Coordinates of C-alpha atoms and ligand atoms in Angstrom, one line a residue:
M1 CA -5.4 14.2 -7.2
R2 CA -6.4 13.2 -3.7
A3 CA -3.6 12.2 -1.3
D4 CA -5.1 8.8 -1.0
S5 CA -5.3 8.0 -4.7
L6 CA -2.8 7.8 -7.4
P7 CA -2.3 9.1 -10.9
L8 CA -3.6 7.3 -14.1
R9 CA -6.2 7.2 -17.3
P10 CA -8.2 6.4 -20.6
I11 CA -8.6 4.8 -24.0
I12 CA -12.2 5.3 -25.2
L13 CA -11.3 8.9 -25.6
C14 CA -8.4 8.0 -27.6
V15 CA -10.4 5.7 -29.8
L16 CA -12.8 8.6 -30.4
A17 CA -9.9 11.0 -31.0
L18 CA -8.4 8.6 -33.4
V19 CA -11.5 8.6 -35.5
A20 CA -11.3 12.4 -35.4
G21 CA -7.7 12.3 -36.3
G22 CA -6.4 13.4 -32.9
C23 CA -4.3 10.3 -31.8
P24 CA -1.0 9.2 -33.2
P25 CA -1.3 6.2 -35.4
P26 CA -0.7 2.8 -33.8
A27 CA 3.0 2.0 -33.7
E28 CA 4.4 -0.5 -36.3
G29 CA 7.5 -2.6 -36.4
P30 CA 9.7 -3.3 -33.3
P31 CA 9.6 -0.8 -30.5
T32 CA 12.5 1.6 -30.0
A33 CA 13.7 3.6 -27.0
A34 CA 12.8 6.8 -28.8
E35 CA 9.2 5.6 -29.3
A36 CA 9.0 4.6 -25.6
E37 CA 10.1 8.1 -24.6
R38 CA 7.5 9.7 -26.9
F39 CA 4.9 7.3 -25.5
L40 CA 5.7 8.2 -21.9
S41 CA 5.7 11.9 -22.6
E42 CA 2.2 11.7 -24.2
A43 CA 1.0 9.4 -21.5
E44 CA 2.0 11.9 -18.8
Q45 CA 0.2 14.7 -20.7
T46 CA -3.0 12.6 -21.0
L47 CA -2.9 11.5 -17.4
L48 CA -2.4 15.0 -16.1
E49 CA -5.5 16.2 -18.0
R50 CA -7.6 13.3 -16.9
S51 CA -6.5 13.4 -13.4
N52 CA -7.2 17.1 -13.0
E53 CA -10.7 16.5 -14.3
E54 CA -11.1 13.6 -11.9
A55 CA -9.9 15.7 -9.0
R56 CA -12.1 18.7 -9.8
T57 CA -15.3 16.6 -10.1
G58 CA -14.2 14.6 -7.1
W59 CA -13.8 17.8 -5.0
V60 CA -17.3 19.0 -6.0
Q61 CA -18.8 15.6 -5.2
A62 CA -17.1 15.3 -1.8
T63 CA -17.9 18.8 -0.7
F64 CA -21.5 18.8 -2.1
I65 CA -23.0 15.4 -2.3
T66 CA -26.0 15.1 -4.6
Q67 CA -27.1 12.5 -7.2
D68 CA -25.8 14.8 -9.9
T69 CA -22.3 15.3 -8.4
D70 CA -22.1 11.6 -7.8
I71 CA -22.8 10.9 -11.5
L72 CA -20.5 13.6 -12.8
Y73 CA -17.7 12.3 -10.6
A74 CA -18.3 8.7 -11.6
Q75 CA -18.1 9.7 -15.2
A76 CA -14.8 11.6 -14.8
N77 CA -13.3 8.8 -12.8
E78 CA -14.4 6.4 -15.5
R79 CA -12.5 8.4 -18.1
Y80 CA -9.5 8.7 -15.9
I81 CA -9.3 5.0 -15.1
G82 CA -10.0 4.1 -18.7
A83 CA -7.1 6.2 -19.9
A84 CA -4.8 4.8 -17.2
V85 CA -5.6 1.2 -17.9
D86 CA -5.3 1.8 -21.7
L87 CA -1.8 3.3 -21.2
A88 CA -0.8 0.6 -18.8
K89 CA -1.6 -2.0 -21.3
R90 CA 0.1 -0.2 -24.2
S91 CA 3.2 0.2 -22.1
T92 CA 3.9 -3.5 -22.1
R93 CA 5.1 -3.0 -25.7
Y94 CA 8.3 -1.4 -24.3
A95 CA 8.9 -4.0 -21.5
G96 CA 12.0 -5.7 -23.0
L97 CA 13.8 -2.5 -24.1
E98 CA 17.1 -1.1 -22.8
L99 CA 15.9 2.2 -21.3
A100 CA 17.1 4.8 -18.8
E101 CA 16.3 3.9 -15.2
D102 CA 13.7 6.7 -14.8
Q103 CA 11.9 5.6 -18.1
K104 CA 11.7 2.0 -16.8
R105 CA 10.4 3.3 -13.5
K106 CA 7.7 5.3 -15.3
L107 CA 6.6 2.3 -17.3
E108 CA 6.3 0.3 -14.0
R109 CA 4.3 3.1 -12.3
L110 CA 1.9 3.2 -15.3
R111 CA 1.0 -0.4 -14.5
L112 CA 1.0 -0.1 -10.7
S113 CA -0.3 3.2 -9.6
L114 CA -4.1 2.9 -9.8
S115 CA -6.0 2.2 -6.6
L116 CA -9.1 1.2 -8.6
P117 CA -8.3 -0.7 -11.8
A118 CA -11.3 -1.4 -14.0
P119 CA -12.1 -3.8 -16.8
D120 CA -11.5 -2.8 -20.4
D121 CA -15.2 -3.2 -21.2
A122 CA -16.6 0.3 -21.0
E123 CA -19.9 -0.8 -19.6
L124 CA -18.3 -2.7 -16.8
R125 CA -16.0 0.2 -16.1
G126 CA -18.9 2.5 -15.9
E127 CA -20.7 0.2 -13.6
L128 CA -17.7 0.0 -11.3
T129 CA -17.1 3.7 -11.0
R130 CA -20.9 4.3 -10.3
I131 CA -20.7 1.7 -7.5
A132 CA -17.6 3.4 -6.2
A133 CA -19.1 6.9 -6.2
G134 CA -22.3 5.5 -4.7
M135 CA -20.7 3.8 -1.7
D136 CA -18.5 6.9 -1.1
S137 CA -21.5 9.2 -1.0
A138 CA -23.6 6.8 1.0
Y139 CA -20.9 6.9 3.7
G140 CA -20.7 10.7 3.5
R141 CA -24.5 11.1 3.8
G142 CA -24.8 8.4 6.4
E143 CA -26.9 9.0 9.5
Y144 CA -28.6 7.0 12.2
C145 CA -32.2 7.9 12.9
T146 CA -34.1 6.6 16.0
A147 CA -37.7 5.4 16.0
E148 CA -38.7 8.9 17.2
G149 CA -37.1 10.3 14.0
E150 CA -34.1 11.9 15.7
C151 CA -31.2 11.7 13.3
R152 CA -27.4 11.9 14.0
D153 CA -24.5 11.9 11.6
L154 CA -21.0 10.4 12.1
G155 CA -19.7 13.6 13.7
E156 CA -22.4 13.6 16.3
L157 CA -22.2 9.9 17.0
S158 CA -18.4 10.1 17.3
R159 CA -18.8 12.8 19.9
V160 CA -20.9 10.3 21.9
M161 CA -18.3 7.6 21.5
A162 CA -15.6 10.0 22.7
S163 CA -17.3 11.5 25.7
S164 CA -20.1 9.3 27.0
R165 CA -19.3 7.0 29.8
D166 CA -22.8 5.4 29.7
P167 CA -22.5 1.8 28.2
E168 CA -26.1 1.9 27.0
E169 CA -25.7 5.2 25.2
L170 CA -22.3 4.1 23.7
R171 CA -23.9 0.8 22.5
E172 CA -26.7 2.7 20.7
A173 CA -24.3 5.1 18.9
W174 CA -22.0 2.1 18.0
T175 CA -24.8 -0.1 16.5
G176 CA -26.6 2.9 15.1
W177 CA -23.7 4.0 12.9
R178 CA -23.4 0.5 11.6
T179 CA -26.9 0.6 10.1
I180 CA -25.5 2.8 7.3
S181 CA -23.4 0.0 5.8
H182 CA -26.1 -2.7 5.5
P183 CA -27.0 -1.6 1.9
M184 CA -23.4 -1.6 0.9
R185 CA -22.9 -5.4 1.2
P186 CA -24.2 -6.4 -2.3
Q187 CA -22.5 -3.4 -3.8
Y188 CA -19.2 -4.3 -2.2
E189 CA -19.5 -7.9 -3.6
R190 CA -20.0 -6.6 -7.1
F191 CA -17.3 -4.0 -6.6
T192 CA -14.8 -6.7 -5.7
E193 CA -15.6 -8.8 -8.8
L194 CA -15.2 -5.8 -11.2
A195 CA -12.1 -4.4 -9.5
N196 CA -10.5 -7.8 -9.5
Q197 CA -11.2 -8.2 -13.1
G198 CA -9.5 -4.9 -13.7
A199 CA -6.5 -6.0 -11.7
R200 CA -6.3 -9.3 -13.5
E201 CA -6.4 -7.6 -16.9
L202 CA -3.2 -5.7 -15.8
G203 CA -1.5 -9.0 -14.8
F204 CA -2.1 -9.1 -11.1
D205 CA -3.6 -12.0 -9.2
D206 CA -6.3 -9.7 -7.7
L207 CA -6.7 -6.2 -6.4
G208 CA -5.0 -7.0 -3.1
A209 CA -1.9 -8.3 -4.9
M210 CA -1.9 -5.1 -7.0
W211 CA -2.0 -2.9 -3.9
R212 CA 0.8 -4.9 -2.2
S213 CA 2.9 -4.5 -5.4
Q214 CA 3.1 -0.7 -4.8
Y215 CA 6.0 -1.0 -2.4
D216 CA 9.0 -1.6 -4.7
M217 CA 9.0 -5.3 -3.7
P218 CA 7.0 -8.5 -4.7
P219 CA 3.6 -8.6 -3.0
D220 CA 4.5 -11.6 -0.8
E221 CA 7.5 -9.7 0.6
L222 CA 5.3 -6.8 1.6
T223 CA 3.0 -9.2 3.5
A224 CA 6.1 -10.6 5.3
E225 CA 7.3 -7.0 6.0
T226 CA 4.1 -6.0 7.7
E227 CA 4.1 -9.3 9.7
R228 CA 7.8 -8.7 10.8
L229 CA 7.0 -5.1 12.0
W230 CA 3.9 -6.3 13.8
Q231 CA 5.8 -8.9 15.7
Q232 CA 8.2 -6.1 16.8
V233 CA 5.5 -4.0 18.3
R234 CA 3.0 -6.7 19.4
P235 CA 4.5 -7.0 22.9
L236 CA 4.0 -3.3 23.5
Y237 CA 0.4 -3.4 22.2
E238 CA -0.4 -6.4 24.4
Q239 CA 0.9 -4.6 27.5
L240 CA -1.2 -1.5 26.7
H241 CA -4.3 -3.7 26.0
C242 CA -3.8 -5.5 29.3
Y243 CA -3.4 -2.2 31.3
V244 CA -6.4 -0.5 29.6
R245 CA -8.6 -3.6 30.1
G246 CA -7.7 -3.7 33.8
R247 CA -8.6 0.0 34.2
L248 CA -11.9 -0.3 32.2
G249 CA -12.7 -3.3 34.5
D250 CA -12.4 -0.9 37.5
V251 CA -14.7 1.6 35.8
Y252 CA -17.4 -0.6 34.2
G253 CA -17.1 -3.7 36.3
E254 CA -15.4 -7.0 35.5
E255 CA -18.7 -8.5 34.2
A256 CA -18.9 -5.9 31.5
V257 CA -15.1 -6.1 30.8
P258 CA -14.0 -9.7 31.5
Q259 CA -10.3 -9.7 32.5
D260 CA -9.4 -12.7 30.4
G261 CA -11.0 -11.8 27.1
P262 CA -11.2 -9.1 24.4
I263 CA -12.4 -5.6 25.3
P264 CA -15.9 -4.6 24.2
A265 CA -15.3 -2.3 21.3
H266 CA -17.7 0.4 22.3
L267 CA -15.8 1.3 25.5
L268 CA -12.6 2.6 23.9
G269 CA -13.6 6.2 23.0
N270 CA -13.7 5.8 19.2
M271 CA -16.2 4.5 16.7
W272 CA -13.8 1.8 15.4
A273 CA -11.7 1.4 18.6
Q274 CA -8.8 2.4 16.4
S275 CA -7.3 5.0 18.7
W276 CA -8.1 5.3 22.4
G277 CA -6.9 8.8 23.3
N278 CA -10.5 9.9 24.2
I279 CA -10.5 7.6 27.3
Y280 CA -7.3 9.0 28.8
D281 CA -9.2 10.4 31.7
L282 CA -10.5 6.9 32.5
V283 CA -7.2 5.1 32.4
A284 CA -4.6 7.7 33.6
A285 CA -2.7 6.5 36.6
P286 CA -4.5 7.7 39.8
G287 CA -3.1 10.9 41.0
D288 CA -0.8 11.1 38.0
A289 CA -0.1 14.5 36.4
Q290 CA -2.9 15.2 33.9
G291 CA -0.7 15.2 30.8
V292 CA -1.5 18.2 28.7
D293 CA -5.2 18.8 27.8
L294 CA -4.8 20.4 24.4
T295 CA -8.5 20.6 23.8
T296 CA -9.0 22.8 26.8
L297 CA -6.0 25.0 25.8
L298 CA -7.5 25.5 22.4
E299 CA -10.9 26.3 23.8
R300 CA -9.4 28.7 26.3
A301 CA -7.5 30.5 23.6
G302 CA -10.7 30.8 21.6
V303 CA -9.0 29.2 18.5
D304 CA -11.4 28.5 15.6
S305 CA -10.9 26.0 12.7
R306 CA -9.0 28.4 10.6
G307 CA -6.8 29.2 13.6
I308 CA -5.9 25.5 14.0
V309 CA -4.9 25.4 10.3
R310 CA -2.7 28.5 10.9
Y311 CA -0.9 26.8 13.7
G312 CA -0.2 23.9 11.3
E313 CA 1.0 26.1 8.5
Q314 CA 3.2 28.0 11.0
F315 CA 5.0 24.8 12.0
F316 CA 5.9 24.1 8.4
T317 CA 7.0 27.6 7.6
S318 CA 9.2 27.5 10.8
L319 CA 11.0 24.6 9.1
G320 CA 11.6 26.7 6.0
F321 CA 8.7 25.6 3.8
P322 CA 6.9 28.4 1.9
P323 CA 3.5 29.6 3.3
L324 CA 0.4 28.0 1.9
P325 CA -0.9 29.7 -1.3
E326 CA -3.9 32.2 -1.0
T327 CA -6.0 29.7 -3.0
F328 CA -5.6 27.2 -0.2
W329 CA -7.3 29.5 2.2
E330 CA -10.0 30.5 -0.3
R331 CA -10.8 27.0 -1.6
S332 CA -10.4 24.6 1.4
Q333 CA -13.3 23.3 3.4
F334 CA -12.5 23.6 7.1
D335 CA -16.0 23.4 8.6
Q336 CA -18.9 21.0 8.1
P337 CA -21.4 22.6 5.7
Q338 CA -24.8 23.3 7.4
D339 CA -27.0 23.3 4.4
H340 CA -25.8 20.3 2.3
D341 CA -24.1 16.9 2.6
A342 CA -20.4 16.5 2.4
V343 CA -17.8 13.7 3.0
C344 CA -16.5 14.8 6.4
H345 CA -13.6 12.3 6.5
A346 CA -10.5 14.4 6.4
S347 CA -8.5 14.5 3.1
A348 CA -5.8 16.6 1.4
W349 CA -6.0 17.4 -2.3
N350 CA -3.9 18.8 -5.1
I351 CA -6.5 19.7 -7.8
D352 CA -4.2 20.7 -10.6
S353 CA -1.1 18.6 -9.6
E354 CA 0.8 21.9 -9.1
D355 CA -0.2 24.5 -6.6
D356 CA -4.0 24.2 -6.1
I357 CA -3.6 22.4 -2.8
R358 CA -6.5 22.2 -0.4
I359 CA -7.8 20.3 2.6
K360 CA -11.3 19.1 3.2
M361 CA -12.3 18.6 6.8
C362 CA -15.1 19.2 9.3
I363 CA -12.8 20.5 12.0
Q364 CA -13.8 20.2 15.6
I365 CA -11.9 22.3 18.1
N366 CA -10.0 19.5 20.0
A367 CA -6.6 17.8 20.3
E368 CA -7.6 15.0 17.9
D369 CA -8.3 17.4 15.0
F370 CA -5.3 19.6 15.9
N371 CA -3.3 16.4 15.0
V372 CA -5.4 15.6 11.9
V373 CA -4.8 19.2 10.6
H374 CA -1.0 18.6 10.8
H375 CA -1.6 15.2 9.2
E376 CA -3.4 16.7 6.2
L377 CA -1.0 19.6 5.8
G378 CA 1.8 17.0 5.6
H379 CA 0.1 15.7 2.5
N380 CA -0.2 19.1 1.0
I381 CA 3.4 20.0 1.7
Y382 CA 4.5 16.8 0.2
Q383 CA 2.4 17.3 -2.9
R384 CA 3.9 20.7 -3.4
A385 CA 7.5 19.5 -2.8
Y386 CA 7.3 17.0 -5.6
N387 CA 5.3 19.1 -8.1
Q388 CA 8.4 19.7 -10.2
Q389 CA 8.8 16.0 -10.9
P390 CA 7.5 14.5 -14.1
F391 CA 3.8 13.6 -13.7
L392 CA 4.3 9.9 -13.1
F393 CA 6.6 10.7 -10.1
R394 CA 4.3 13.2 -8.5
D395 CA 3.5 11.0 -5.5
G396 CA 4.9 9.8 -2.2
A397 CA 7.9 7.4 -2.1
N398 CA 5.1 5.0 -1.2
G399 CA 1.6 5.5 0.3
A400 CA 3.0 5.1 3.9
F401 CA 5.5 8.0 3.4
H402 CA 2.6 10.2 2.4
E403 CA 0.7 9.3 5.6
A404 CA 3.7 9.7 7.8
V405 CA 4.9 13.2 7.0
G406 CA 2.3 15.3 8.9
D407 CA 2.2 12.8 11.7
A408 CA 6.0 13.0 12.1
V409 CA 5.8 16.8 12.4
A410 CA 2.9 16.5 14.9
L411 CA 5.2 14.4 17.1
S412 CA 7.0 17.7 17.6
V413 CA 3.9 19.2 19.3
T414 CA 5.4 18.8 22.7
P415 CA 4.6 20.8 25.9
E416 CA 7.6 23.0 25.3
Y417 CA 6.4 23.7 21.8
L418 CA 2.9 24.6 23.1
V419 CA 4.7 27.0 25.5
Q420 CA 6.7 28.6 22.6
I421 CA 3.5 29.3 20.6
G422 CA 1.7 30.7 23.6
L423 CA -1.0 28.1 24.1
L424 CA 0.5 26.7 27.4
D425 CA 2.0 28.7 30.3
E426 CA 4.5 26.2 31.6
A427 CA 5.6 22.8 30.5
P428 CA 5.0 20.0 33.1
P429 CA 8.1 18.6 34.8
A430 CA 9.6 15.3 33.7
A431 CA 7.5 13.6 36.4
G432 CA 4.5 14.1 34.0
D433 CA 6.2 12.2 31.2
L434 CA 4.4 8.9 31.8
G435 CA 1.1 10.7 31.5
L436 CA 2.2 12.2 28.2
L437 CA 3.4 8.9 26.9
L438 CA 0.3 7.1 27.9
Q439 CA -1.8 9.7 26.1
Q440 CA 0.3 9.2 23.0
A441 CA 0.3 5.5 23.2
L442 CA -3.5 5.4 23.5
D443 CA -3.6 7.0 20.0
K444 CA -0.5 5.6 18.3
V445 CA 0.2 2.2 19.8
A446 CA -3.5 1.2 20.1
F447 CA -3.8 2.0 16.4
L448 CA -1.2 -0.6 15.2
P449 CA -3.3 -3.8 15.0
F450 CA -6.3 -1.9 13.5
G451 CA -3.9 -0.4 10.9
L452 CA -2.9 -3.9 10.0
L453 CA -6.1 -5.8 9.9
V454 CA -8.3 -3.6 7.6
D455 CA -6.2 -4.7 4.6
K456 CA -5.8 -8.2 5.9
W457 CA -9.5 -8.4 5.6
R458 CA -9.5 -6.8 2.2
W459 CA -6.7 -9.0 1.0
N460 CA -8.7 -12.1 2.0
V461 CA -11.9 -10.7 0.3
F462 CA -10.1 -9.8 -2.9
S463 CA -8.3 -13.2 -3.1
G464 CA -11.6 -15.0 -2.4
E465 CA -10.4 -16.6 0.8
T466 CA -13.2 -14.7 2.6
P467 CA -16.3 -15.2 0.4
P468 CA -19.3 -12.8 0.6
E469 CA -21.2 -15.1 3.0
E470 CA -18.3 -14.7 5.5
Y471 CA -17.6 -10.9 5.1
N472 CA -18.7 -10.0 8.6
A473 CA -17.4 -13.1 10.4
G474 CA -14.0 -12.7 8.7
W475 CA -13.9 -9.0 9.9
W476 CA -14.6 -9.9 13.5
E477 CA -12.2 -12.8 13.5
L478 CA -9.4 -10.4 12.6
R479 CA -10.7 -7.7 15.0
Q480 CA -10.6 -10.2 17.9
R481 CA -7.3 -11.8 16.9
Y482 CA -5.2 -8.7 16.3
Q483 CA -6.9 -6.0 18.4
G484 CA -8.4 -8.1 21.1
V485 CA -11.8 -6.3 20.9
T486 CA -15.3 -7.8 20.6
P487 CA -18.6 -6.3 19.4
P488 CA -20.9 -5.1 22.1
V489 CA -23.9 -6.9 20.5
A490 CA -24.1 -10.1 18.5
R491 CA -23.2 -9.5 14.8
S492 CA -24.3 -11.6 11.8
E493 CA -24.0 -11.7 8.0
A494 CA -27.0 -9.3 7.9
D495 CA -24.4 -6.7 9.0
F496 CA -21.6 -5.3 6.9
D497 CA -19.4 -3.7 9.6
P498 CA -16.3 -3.1 7.4
G499 CA -18.4 -0.8 5.3
A500 CA -18.9 1.5 8.4
K501 CA -15.2 2.4 8.2
Y502 CA -14.6 5.1 5.6
H503 CA -11.7 3.5 3.7
V504 CA -13.7 0.5 2.7
P505 CA -16.4 2.2 0.8
A506 CA -13.9 4.9 -0.3
N507 CA -11.5 2.1 -1.5
T508 CA -8.4 3.6 0.1
S509 CA -5.8 1.0 1.0
Y510 CA -5.0 0.9 4.7
T511 CA -1.6 -0.8 5.1
R512 CA -0.2 2.7 4.4
Y513 CA -1.4 3.8 7.9
F514 CA 0.1 0.8 9.7
L515 CA 3.4 1.4 8.1
A516 CA 3.2 5.2 8.6
H517 CA 2.7 4.6 12.3
I518 CA 6.1 2.9 12.3
L519 CA 7.8 5.2 9.9
Q520 CA 6.8 8.5 11.5
Y521 CA 8.9 7.6 14.6
Q522 CA 11.8 6.8 12.3
F523 CA 11.4 10.2 10.7
H524 CA 11.0 12.0 14.0
R525 CA 14.1 10.3 15.5
A526 CA 16.1 11.3 12.3
L527 CA 14.8 14.9 12.4
C528 CA 15.6 15.3 16.1
A529 CA 19.1 14.0 15.4
A530 CA 19.5 16.4 12.5
A531 CA 18.5 19.2 14.8
G532 CA 21.0 18.1 17.3
R533 CA 18.4 17.6 20.0
Q534 CA 19.5 15.6 23.0
G535 CA 17.2 13.9 25.5
P536 CA 14.1 11.7 25.3
L537 CA 12.4 11.5 21.9
H538 CA 9.0 12.3 23.3
R539 CA 10.3 15.7 24.5
C540 CA 12.0 16.6 21.2
S541 CA 10.5 19.2 19.0
V542 CA 12.1 20.2 15.8
Y543 CA 10.1 23.4 15.6
A544 CA 11.9 26.2 13.8
D545 CA 15.0 24.0 13.0
A546 CA 16.2 24.8 9.5
T547 CA 18.5 21.8 9.3
A548 CA 15.6 19.4 10.1
G549 CA 13.5 21.3 7.6
E550 CA 16.1 20.9 4.8
R551 CA 16.4 17.2 5.5
L552 CA 12.7 16.7 5.2
Q553 CA 12.5 18.8 2.1
E554 CA 15.2 16.7 0.4
M555 CA 13.2 13.6 1.0
L556 CA 9.9 15.0 -0.1
A557 CA 11.2 16.6 -3.3
V558 CA 12.2 13.1 -4.6
G559 CA 8.5 12.1 -4.8
A560 CA 8.1 8.7 -6.3
S561 CA 11.1 9.1 -8.7
R562 CA 13.2 6.6 -6.7
P563 CA 12.4 3.3 -4.9
W564 CA 11.3 4.2 -1.3
P565 CA 14.5 2.8 0.4
D566 CA 16.4 5.6 -1.3
A567 CA 14.1 8.2 0.2
L568 CA 14.2 6.6 3.6
E569 CA 18.0 6.6 3.5
A570 CA 18.0 10.3 2.6
I571 CA 16.3 11.1 5.8
T572 CA 17.2 8.4 8.3
G573 CA 20.5 6.9 6.9
T574 CA 18.8 3.4 6.8
R575 CA 17.0 1.6 4.0
E576 CA 14.8 -0.5 6.2
M577 CA 11.5 0.1 7.9
D578 CA 12.1 -0.6 11.6
A579 CA 10.1 -0.4 14.8
S580 CA 13.0 0.4 17.0
A581 CA 12.2 4.1 16.8
I582 CA 8.7 3.7 18.1
L583 CA 9.9 1.3 20.7
D584 CA 12.6 3.8 21.8
Y585 CA 10.0 6.5 22.0
F586 CA 7.8 4.5 24.3
A587 CA 10.5 2.7 26.2
P588 CA 9.8 4.4 29.6
L589 CA 6.1 3.6 29.2
A590 CA 6.7 0.0 28.3
T591 CA 8.6 -0.5 31.6
W592 CA 5.9 1.2 33.6
L593 CA 3.1 -0.8 31.9
E594 CA 4.9 -4.1 32.7
E595 CA 5.0 -3.0 36.4
Q596 CA 1.4 -2.1 36.4
N597 CA 0.4 -5.4 34.8
C598 CA 2.6 -7.7 36.9
A599 CA -0.4 -9.0 38.9
R600 CA -2.6 -9.2 35.8
Q601 CA -3.1 -12.1 33.4
C602 CA -2.6 -10.5 30.0
G603 CA -3.9 -11.8 26.6
W604 CA -7.4 -12.6 25.4
Ligands
X8Z1 O1 -7.8 8.6 7.1 C1 -7.0 9.1 7.8 C2 -6.6 10.5 7.5 C3 -6.8 10.9 6.1 S1 -5.6 10.3 5.0 C4 -7.4 11.4 8.4 N1 -6.4 8.4 8.8 C5 -6.7 7.0 9.1 C6 -8.1 7.0 9.7 O2 -8.7 8.0 10.1 O3 -8.7 5.9 9.8 C7 -5.3 8.9 9.6 C8 -5.0 7.8 10.6 C9 -5.7 6.6 10.1
ZN2 ZN1 -3.7 10.9 5.3

């Protein structure tokens, strides 16, 4: 199973098996607790088999995109989803019974865990999984070709977005990449109809409501939680936005970057303007210490992709986790294949739901991918920590926990840590802290509104509030409102800009990343406290601290067997998600930004 999808499967198979005498006869009479237990145990066995088949074909499709692997994957996914939906429907028979807590939780997870529910009708289900595989592979194969026939893929276009300072070149890369999603628009419309039908057959209002129900609370409460957390961090984001807009105005001129409006989205160093670390050199305080340029350190040390992964592994083993299995090193994809198409967007997999863990990346030797490697290994370490749980609990406490683990560990990649592992000669003095914090904030604080709005858009699309003829307008309304960014060229409903972001065609929910950006600071603060570290959070590294490692391991091993507040309490002592940790971490920067902005008119 991929870290961004959840366990579940089929029915058609069972109908066939029944004919062949392979399925238990349909239950008769009133349900009993013993029957529920048998049902769950058989369900877990079926799901394990179907999910492993889905993961194997999914891996081959994602690392070797062809028409054939698309079809094979779509078929396996169809069988998996069919089984999951069938079991979820049959599980309602046991709804009113007195059962042990974990049995009740398993029944609930049967109904909730799919990220792509599908209609009962086999033809419609097949259509849905073919559309899903098609959009995913179209994104993976995507490239922009100029009139002269020169073609560039997302990796190449992203390098332009990160390093070019020529607005014209940036604009071309930005608009060029968005040509890949035009054909997805009608597919996404049909996809929405079919997935919604699947969600409704399971008793949810629509697919968005189903996703929001995966957080141990009613869907409306999750919406309110995300809003509450956003209001906590919004002032910090607005200060960062104001400061960065001012500095970009100095670089590109105030005509190009009006000082009372949103920032043109192509000037922020990233294809989606979701994290801005790549323009640190443009916005660093004049004469300020240079922070730490990890990209240069890695290049200077001659580290290759495998070497970066070794650094990540070593961090986890220093905390007491076992080394990655040999098969991880043999089977992972670290580099972009040169002779065939692959989905380069990073992901972590557990193919057999036990020890066959792998990552799939197209690693570039830079600071960004150094962090992404830690992020992905966090998924793998989590998957391995809960692999002793019953199948239905082999998952994160919620999706955001899964996303937060590796990031929390990467917050321990401090200058002192880089000195310890021999990449840096000497840690900069405390006077360099504002530079370090600004660097971090450009990635982590800048991300927050983007993390929130991707699913706000999808929730509106799935509920019908944003109809197909307003897909793109709805997207840009949210981009402007939350992020304060604007497209560099006029957009229309001929475009489908949400489709140019991986998680939309890949149907991966995104609220998990918003919440993970809050949670990772809670985890980091708790691990630093467990390790007895004093001093500012941004200088704390829990590298090689066994107590912090044990604390983390305890939380991870629980998997999805308990409601997430229990897992949060195990590591932080609190049951609430709370932005005070991220605000603590950036407190010195917040004060500095307010000083810098005092003569500026903030907002857009
Ligand atoms: O998709 C990812 C991970 C894989 S789960 C690389 N992330 C989001 C993104 O790239 O948009 C991590 C941060 C947000
Ligand atoms: Zn992830």
